[in-house]
Each structure stands twice: as C-alpha cells, then as structure tokens.
mmCIF file of C-alpha atoms in Angstrom:
data_model
loop_
_atom_site.group_PDB
_atom_site.id
_atom_site.type_symbol
_atom_site.label_atom_id
_atom_site.label_comp_id
_atom_site.label_asym_id
_atom_site.label_seq_id
_atom_site.Cartn_x
_atom_site.Cartn_y
_atom_site.Cartn_z
ATOM 1 C CA MET E 2 49.743 -69.075 22.859
ATOM 2 C CA THR E 3 50.084 -72.400 23.323
ATOM 3 C CA PHE E 4 52.404 -74.844 20.712
ATOM 4 C CA TYR E 5 49.531 -76.493 19.974
ATOM 5 C CA GLN E 6 47.346 -73.189 18.940
ATOM 6 C CA GLN E 7 51.190 -72.623 16.870
ATOM 7 C CA GLN E 8 50.901 -75.492 14.713
ATOM 8 C CA VAL E 9 46.667 -74.849 13.768
ATOM 9 C CA LEU E 10 47.058 -71.764 12.887
ATOM 10 C CA LYS E 11 50.593 -72.444 11.136
ATOM 11 C CA PHE E 12 48.195 -75.534 8.990
ATOM 12 C CA LYS E 13 45.638 -72.321 8.832
ATOM 13 C CA ASN E 14 48.363 -70.429 6.635
ATOM 14 C CA GLU E 15 50.027 -72.649 4.630
ATOM 15 C CA LEU E 16 47.363 -75.406 3.688
ATOM 16 C CA TYR E 17 44.149 -73.325 3.616
ATOM 17 C CA PRO E 18 45.291 -69.615 2.012
ATOM 18 C CA HIS E 19 41.738 -69.316 0.557
ATOM 19 C CA GLU E 20 39.557 -69.274 3.688
ATOM 20 C CA SER E 21 36.540 -67.828 1.803
ATOM 21 C CA LEU E 22 36.932 -70.308 -1.160
ATOM 22 C CA CYS E 23 37.056 -73.682 2.371
ATOM 23 C CA GLN E 24 33.729 -72.749 3.510
ATOM 24 C CA GLN E 25 32.277 -72.368 0.119
ATOM 25 C CA VAL E 26 33.334 -76.477 -0.270
ATOM 26 C CA VAL E 27 32.398 -76.256 3.524
ATOM 27 C CA GLN E 28 28.911 -75.122 2.967
ATOM 28 C CA ALA E 29 28.640 -77.528 -0.605
ATOM 29 C CA LYS E 30 29.407 -80.765 1.620
ATOM 30 C CA ARG E 31 26.781 -79.139 4.722
ATOM 31 C CA PHE E 32 24.243 -78.649 1.562
ATOM 32 C CA MET E 33 24.878 -82.989 1.037
ATOM 33 C CA ASP E 34 24.564 -83.315 4.722
ATOM 34 C CA SER E 35 21.049 -82.110 4.290
ATOM 35 C CA GLN E 36 19.717 -83.673 1.065
ATOM 36 C CA LEU E 37 19.907 -87.173 1.305
ATOM 37 C CA ASP E 38 16.460 -88.105 0.195
ATOM 38 C CA ASN E 39 16.873 -85.860 -3.289
ATOM 39 C CA ASN E 40 18.589 -86.870 -6.552
ATOM 40 C CA LEU E 41 21.098 -84.771 -6.091
ATOM 41 C CA THR E 42 23.770 -84.032 -9.068
ATOM 42 C CA LEU E 43 27.786 -82.892 -9.099
ATOM 43 C CA ASP E 44 26.291 -80.443 -10.471
ATOM 44 C CA ALA E 45 23.560 -78.975 -7.909
ATOM 45 C CA ILE E 46 26.010 -80.006 -5.276
ATOM 46 C CA ALA E 47 28.848 -77.294 -6.702
ATOM 47 C CA GLN E 48 26.766 -74.889 -7.425
ATOM 48 C CA GLU E 49 26.338 -74.819 -3.848
ATOM 49 C CA ALA E 50 29.595 -73.505 -3.312
ATOM 50 C CA SER E 51 29.675 -71.535 -6.414
ATOM 51 C CA VAL E 52 31.856 -72.766 -8.158
ATOM 52 C CA SER E 53 32.785 -75.016 -11.718
ATOM 53 C CA LYS E 54 31.959 -79.069 -11.412
ATOM 54 C CA PHE E 55 35.678 -80.084 -11.976
ATOM 55 C CA HIS E 56 37.222 -76.891 -9.492
ATOM 56 C CA PHE E 57 34.831 -78.539 -6.750
ATOM 57 C CA ILE E 58 35.326 -82.206 -7.445
ATOM 58 C CA ARG E 59 39.653 -81.453 -6.659
ATOM 59 C CA LEU E 60 38.802 -78.231 -4.099
ATOM 60 C CA PHE E 61 36.818 -81.182 -2.095
ATOM 61 C CA LYS E 62 39.035 -84.129 -2.750
ATOM 62 C CA LYS E 63 41.786 -81.285 -1.295
ATOM 63 C CA LEU E 64 40.076 -80.229 1.958
ATOM 64 C CA TYR E 65 38.337 -84.109 2.848
ATOM 65 C CA GLY E 66 40.397 -86.838 1.736
ATOM 66 C CA GLN E 67 37.556 -88.066 -0.917
ATOM 67 C CA THR E 68 35.588 -87.243 -3.617
ATOM 68 C CA PRO E 69 32.069 -85.467 -3.093
ATOM 69 C CA HIS E 70 30.729 -89.012 -4.846
ATOM 70 C CA GLN E 71 32.329 -90.920 -2.398
ATOM 71 C CA TYR E 72 31.104 -88.519 1.178
ATOM 72 C CA LEU E 73 27.797 -88.822 -0.493
ATOM 73 C CA ILE E 74 27.641 -92.494 -0.414
ATOM 74 C CA LEU E 75 29.075 -92.453 3.001
ATOM 75 C CA VAL E 76 26.393 -90.124 4.822
ATOM 76 C CA ARG E 77 23.420 -91.958 2.675
ATOM 77 C CA ILE E 78 24.714 -95.629 4.067
ATOM 78 C CA ALA E 79 24.813 -93.613 7.978
ATOM 79 C CA LYS E 80 21.694 -92.305 7.371
ATOM 80 C CA ALA E 81 20.261 -96.047 5.992
ATOM 81 C CA LYS E 82 21.798 -97.128 9.325
ATOM 82 C CA GLN E 83 19.827 -94.860 11.741
ATOM 83 C CA LEU E 84 16.375 -95.360 9.095
ATOM 84 C CA LEU E 85 16.829 -99.480 9.412
ATOM 85 C CA ARG E 86 17.035 -98.960 13.322
ATOM 86 C CA THR E 87 14.047 -98.231 13.414
ATOM 87 C CA ASN E 88 11.121 -100.138 11.603
ATOM 88 C CA ASN E 89 11.611 -99.545 8.058
ATOM 89 C CA SER E 90 11.672 -102.169 5.449
ATOM 90 C CA ILE E 91 14.786 -102.256 3.206
ATOM 91 C CA LYS E 92 13.442 -101.248 0.224
ATOM 92 C CA ASP E 93 12.111 -98.174 1.888
ATOM 93 C CA VAL E 94 15.329 -97.135 3.017
ATOM 94 C CA CYS E 95 17.241 -98.172 -0.537
ATOM 95 C CA PHE E 96 14.552 -95.527 -1.976
ATOM 96 C CA ALA E 97 14.827 -93.457 1.280
ATOM 97 C CA VAL E 98 18.823 -92.297 1.031
ATOM 98 C CA GLY E 99 18.782 -91.783 -3.078
ATOM 99 C CA PHE E 100 19.704 -95.326 -4.246
ATOM 100 C CA ASP E 101 17.405 -96.345 -6.652
ATOM 101 C CA SER E 102 18.472 -100.163 -7.170
ATOM 102 C CA THR E 103 18.221 -102.468 -4.099
ATOM 103 C CA SER E 104 21.229 -104.350 -4.714
ATOM 104 C CA SER E 105 23.777 -101.458 -5.455
ATOM 105 C CA PHE E 106 22.342 -100.218 -2.636
ATOM 106 C CA THR E 107 22.901 -103.491 -0.552
ATOM 107 C CA GLY E 108 26.530 -103.924 -2.007
ATOM 108 C CA LEU E 109 27.740 -100.450 -1.092
ATOM 109 C CA PHE E 110 26.224 -100.889 2.800
ATOM 110 C CA LYS E 111 27.878 -104.175 2.804
ATOM 111 C CA LYS E 112 31.324 -102.707 1.316
ATOM 112 C CA ILE E 113 31.109 -99.738 3.817
ATOM 113 C CA THR E 114 29.293 -101.222 6.763
ATOM 114 C CA GLY E 115 30.601 -105.187 7.352
ATOM 115 C CA SER E 116 27.538 -106.159 6.835
ATOM 116 C CA THR E 117 24.653 -106.379 4.396
ATOM 117 C CA PRO E 118 21.261 -104.360 5.579
ATOM 118 C CA THR E 119 19.057 -106.968 6.217
ATOM 119 C CA VAL E 120 22.267 -108.706 8.777
ATOM 120 C CA TYR E 121 22.428 -105.589 10.622
ATOM 121 C CA LYS E 122 18.850 -104.282 10.848
ATOM 122 C CA ASN E 123 18.424 -108.135 12.466
ATOM 123 C CA ARG E 124 20.973 -107.358 15.127
ATOM 124 C CA GLN E 125 19.529 -104.005 16.236
ATOM 125 C CA ASN E 126 16.413 -105.996 16.380
ATOM 126 C CA LEU E 127 17.477 -108.403 18.091
ATOM 127 C CA ARG E 128 19.094 -104.813 20.984
ATOM 128 C CA SER E 129 16.466 -103.629 21.243
ATOM 129 C CA MET H 3 39.066 -107.957 16.235
ATOM 130 C CA LYS H 4 36.678 -104.679 17.417
ATOM 131 C CA LEU H 5 36.556 -100.842 18.254
ATOM 132 C CA LYS H 6 35.304 -100.819 21.921
ATOM 133 C CA VAL H 7 37.530 -98.691 24.182
ATOM 134 C CA THR H 8 39.878 -96.149 24.446
ATOM 135 C CA SER H 9 41.461 -94.327 27.380
ATOM 136 C CA LEU H 10 42.218 -90.832 28.979
ATOM 137 C CA LEU H 11 44.373 -90.655 32.034
ATOM 138 C CA VAL H 12 42.759 -88.546 34.175
ATOM 139 C CA ASP H 13 44.088 -87.523 37.827
ATOM 140 C CA ASP H 14 40.654 -88.494 39.952
ATOM 141 C CA GLN H 15 37.876 -91.309 38.763
ATOM 142 C CA GLU H 16 35.047 -89.138 41.087
ATOM 143 C CA LYS H 17 35.692 -86.041 39.840
ATOM 144 C CA ALA H 18 36.626 -87.427 36.016
ATOM 145 C CA LEU H 19 33.081 -88.868 36.468
ATOM 146 C CA LYS H 20 31.454 -85.583 37.335
ATOM 147 C CA PHE H 21 32.833 -84.274 35.101
ATOM 148 C CA TYR H 22 32.718 -86.053 31.603
ATOM 149 C CA THR H 23 28.496 -86.275 32.836
ATOM 150 C CA GLU H 24 27.614 -83.335 34.101
ATOM 151 C CA ILE H 25 29.581 -80.865 32.243
ATOM 152 C CA LEU H 26 30.241 -82.567 29.291
ATOM 153 C CA GLY H 27 26.654 -84.508 29.293
ATOM 154 C CA PHE H 28 28.165 -88.022 28.632
ATOM 155 C CA VAL H 29 26.508 -90.878 30.733
ATOM 156 C CA LYS H 30 28.549 -93.056 32.759
ATOM 157 C CA LYS H 31 28.017 -97.012 31.108
ATOM 158 C CA THR H 32 30.399 -99.493 33.189
ATOM 159 C CA GLU H 33 31.437 -99.457 36.886
ATOM 160 C CA VAL H 34 33.204 -102.119 38.161
ATOM 161 C CA PRO H 35 34.993 -102.431 41.505
ATOM 162 C CA LEU H 36 38.902 -103.137 40.885
ATOM 163 C CA GLY H 37 40.952 -102.111 44.109
ATOM 164 C CA ASP H 38 41.550 -98.999 45.128
ATOM 165 C CA HIS H 39 40.449 -97.682 41.737
ATOM 166 C CA LYS H 40 37.339 -98.732 39.663
ATOM 167 C CA TRP H 41 36.813 -100.070 36.135
ATOM 168 C CA LEU H 42 34.938 -96.687 35.067
ATOM 169 C CA THR H 43 33.694 -95.782 31.347
ATOM 170 C CA VAL H 44 31.223 -93.356 29.742
ATOM 171 C CA VAL H 45 29.515 -93.355 26.333
ATOM 172 C CA SER H 46 27.906 -89.947 24.532
ATOM 173 C CA ASN H 47 24.325 -89.783 25.198
ATOM 174 C CA GLU H 48 23.412 -89.827 21.250
ATOM 175 C CA GLU H 49 25.182 -93.040 20.789
ATOM 176 C CA ARG H 50 25.100 -95.363 24.155
ATOM 177 C CA ASP H 51 25.900 -98.364 22.178
ATOM 178 C CA GLY H 52 28.892 -96.352 20.720
ATOM 179 C CA ILE H 53 32.406 -96.830 21.172
ATOM 180 C CA GLU H 54 33.111 -96.576 25.463
ATOM 181 C CA VAL H 55 35.789 -93.896 26.921
ATOM 182 C CA LEU H 56 37.821 -95.219 29.909
ATOM 183 C CA LEU H 57 38.281 -92.758 32.665
ATOM 184 C CA GLU H 58 41.330 -94.308 33.663
ATOM 185 C CA PRO H 59 43.395 -93.793 37.105
ATOM 186 C CA MET H 60 46.445 -92.175 36.523
ATOM 187 C CA ALA H 61 48.659 -94.456 38.534
ATOM 188 C CA PHE H 62 51.752 -94.914 37.205
ATOM 189 C CA ALA H 63 54.561 -92.147 37.509
ATOM 190 C CA PRO H 64 55.815 -91.964 33.931
ATOM 191 C CA ALA H 65 52.256 -90.770 32.430
ATOM 192 C CA ALA H 66 52.251 -88.307 34.719
ATOM 193 C CA ALA H 67 55.281 -86.755 33.035
ATOM 194 C CA TYR H 68 53.916 -87.714 29.336
ATOM 195 C CA GLN H 69 50.651 -85.794 30.399
ATOM 196 C CA LYS H 70 51.415 -83.291 31.743
ATOM 197 C CA ALA H 71 53.909 -82.519 29.077
ATOM 198 C CA LEU H 72 51.659 -82.593 26.233
ATOM 199 C CA PHE H 73 48.588 -80.215 28.925
ATOM 200 C CA ASP H 74 51.809 -77.726 28.897
ATOM 201 C CA ALA H 75 51.986 -77.740 24.870
ATOM 202 C CA GLY H 76 48.447 -77.297 24.735
ATOM 203 C CA ILE H 77 48.160 -81.024 22.713
ATOM 204 C CA PRO H 78 44.968 -82.159 22.914
ATOM 205 C CA LEU H 79 44.324 -86.026 24.604
ATOM 206 C CA MET H 80 41.477 -86.746 22.545
ATOM 207 C CA ALA H 81 39.135 -85.056 20.477
ATOM 208 C CA PHE H 82 34.811 -84.609 20.540
ATOM 209 C CA ASN H 83 32.588 -84.725 17.884
ATOM 210 C CA VAL H 84 29.880 -81.792 17.846
ATOM 211 C CA ASP H 85 27.650 -80.705 15.575
ATOM 212 C CA ASN H 86 27.749 -76.723 16.485
ATOM 213 C CA ILE H 87 31.036 -75.867 17.642
ATOM 214 C CA GLN H 88 29.979 -72.258 18.797
ATOM 215 C CA SER H 89 26.946 -72.832 21.264
ATOM 216 C CA GLU H 90 28.893 -76.173 22.130
ATOM 217 C CA TYR H 91 31.659 -73.097 23.142
ATOM 218 C CA GLU H 92 29.257 -70.717 24.705
ATOM 219 C CA ARG H 93 27.269 -73.684 26.969
ATOM 220 C CA LEU H 94 30.111 -75.209 28.070
ATOM 221 C CA GLU H 95 32.168 -71.693 29.087
ATOM 222 C CA LYS H 96 28.852 -70.702 30.819
ATOM 223 C CA LEU H 97 29.662 -73.462 32.988
ATOM 224 C CA GLY H 98 33.404 -72.822 33.580
ATOM 225 C CA VAL H 99 34.898 -74.334 31.096
ATOM 226 C CA VAL H 100 38.926 -73.157 30.499
ATOM 227 C CA PHE H 101 39.403 -73.043 26.800
ATOM 228 C CA SER H 102 43.133 -72.639 25.787
ATOM 229 C CA MET H 103 42.178 -72.373 22.020
ATOM 230 C CA LYS H 104 38.569 -70.561 21.293
ATOM 231 C CA PRO H 105 36.809 -71.871 17.835
ATOM 232 C CA THR H 106 38.830 -71.627 15.154
ATOM 233 C CA THR H 107 38.463 -72.507 12.152
ATOM 234 C CA MET H 108 41.381 -74.717 9.975
ATOM 235 C CA GLY H 109 39.902 -75.904 6.209
ATOM 236 C CA PRO H 110 37.146 -77.781 6.112
ATOM 237 C CA VAL H 111 37.263 -78.455 9.947
ATOM 238 C CA THR H 112 36.925 -75.388 13.204
ATOM 239 C CA ILE H 113 38.358 -76.977 16.643
ATOM 240 C CA ALA H 114 38.208 -75.485 20.101
ATOM 241 C CA VAL H 115 40.960 -76.719 22.646
ATOM 242 C CA PHE H 116 39.654 -77.138 26.524
ATOM 243 C CA ASN H 117 40.895 -78.275 29.935
ATOM 244 C CA ASP H 118 38.898 -81.150 31.497
ATOM 245 C CA THR H 119 40.652 -80.451 35.009
ATOM 246 C CA CYS H 120 41.682 -84.202 35.532
ATOM 247 C CA GLY H 121 45.192 -83.372 33.734
ATOM 248 C CA ASN H 122 44.184 -83.514 29.765
ATOM 249 C CA ASN H 123 43.127 -81.032 26.973
ATOM 250 C CA ILE H 124 40.467 -82.156 25.053
ATOM 251 C CA GLN H 125 39.459 -81.077 21.234
ATOM 252 C CA ILE H 126 35.995 -80.237 19.726
ATOM 253 C CA VAL H 127 35.240 -80.568 15.959
ATOM 254 C CA GLN H 128 32.723 -79.805 13.838
ATOM 255 C CA LEU H 129 33.563 -80.389 11.096
#
C-alpha cells in the first residue's frame, strides 16, 4: 500500500466514520444536480438524504464546505452558462435554471462568473 | 490574470501525447516546436476551451528526483474529474492502465490513482 493510500484510508476512518450517512448526503447532492429546473425546497432535498433539515445543512456544510443553498446557486449558474452558449434568451435561461427574477439571476451570475449574462453570452457568440 | 495552462513533467513528450489522447481521451490543443522539445498542450474533449495541460519535457535533473519521490509515495500530481469513476476505472483497466489505488470512497468523494506511464500518478475523482 502506498503512502498516499494510507493517508486516504486514515482520513476516511478519522474524518468520515459514518459512511452510509455520507452517502445519503452525496445522494441528496446528486439529486440537486439533476433537478435544476424545479423549484427545489430544502425540505425536499433533506428528504432525499433521509435526515432532518437542520441536520442536513450541518452535514452538507461539513462535507462540502458550503451550505446546500450556496451549492445550489453554483450548479444553477453552471447550468445557465451551458444554456447561454446555445441560443436561449437570458430571461428563458433564468427561469430554466430555477430563478424567478432576472435581476437576482443577473446579480448572482456576475458575482460568481465575473461577468453579466449578457456579456458572457456575447463573448461566447463571438467565439463560435 | 487568468488560469490558462498548468503543467505535468513527462519523460517523453510523444509517448505522453499518445497516452493522454488515445488512452485518456484528451485532445491536442497546441504544438509549437521549441528546439529539442516542443510546447505541447492537451485539453479535455468536453471542455476544449478549458484549462490546458502542458506536457512538459523532463529536462531538469532535480525535478526528476522530486517527481520520483512523489511517484514512489503514490501521490498524484494532478487530478481529473469524471462523471462515473467505476466505469472510467473499468475502461482504463481494460486498456492496460495500472492503478495503485482502486476507486475508494472518502467522505463525499470517490478517488482512484493510476500510473500515466510518463513518471506521474494521476488521480480521477467523482464528486
């Protein structure tokens, strides 16, 4: 067994002793990845992990270093970038990835990617 | 400043290009002759405008000692994300790739480590 493998197993045992609980949170995260266009509630996500809402938030933060809400915004913006590369209007993309106002979508998009959806879309169109 | 290129030291650029394209599935992006060697980069087939990996020739002896020490300890030099680690592991193993660590779940990630045949351990990760 390599030194690296020993370290991995050490972390696995010391930091993540409850493997099935971890897997429940991972499953909920993948659920979030796959359900972007729906208006996901934290209750529904926590239910996917079979734990209470508050316990879920705590576990998720421990595993991923961010809250489920922060994570959901990141995946929605990633999906929005994908959609903006095709010919969707900004308004359509905003609703398609689960935001209900274009101004909050635009603000978050800029905060996360560094440019507004319009600038991003124009740049992508120039490239292709 | 922008993140554009990151590099991997390889013992033979041609061999590395073959491994990274034919086995791993990356795509050659740039090839510029530079004396005995070349500026040779590959990108992910799924993100062709993404960060490039420079397959950098091993032409500096102290770096070889560093690379070997990491290799012997099983420590990966670079990690690539995959959608399904189990199927990727099986695909690569069938192609003769040697793994020093089979897919292992550690909390929220599953990771595996293989030999890139050019002097490095590479990790694949599924989140």
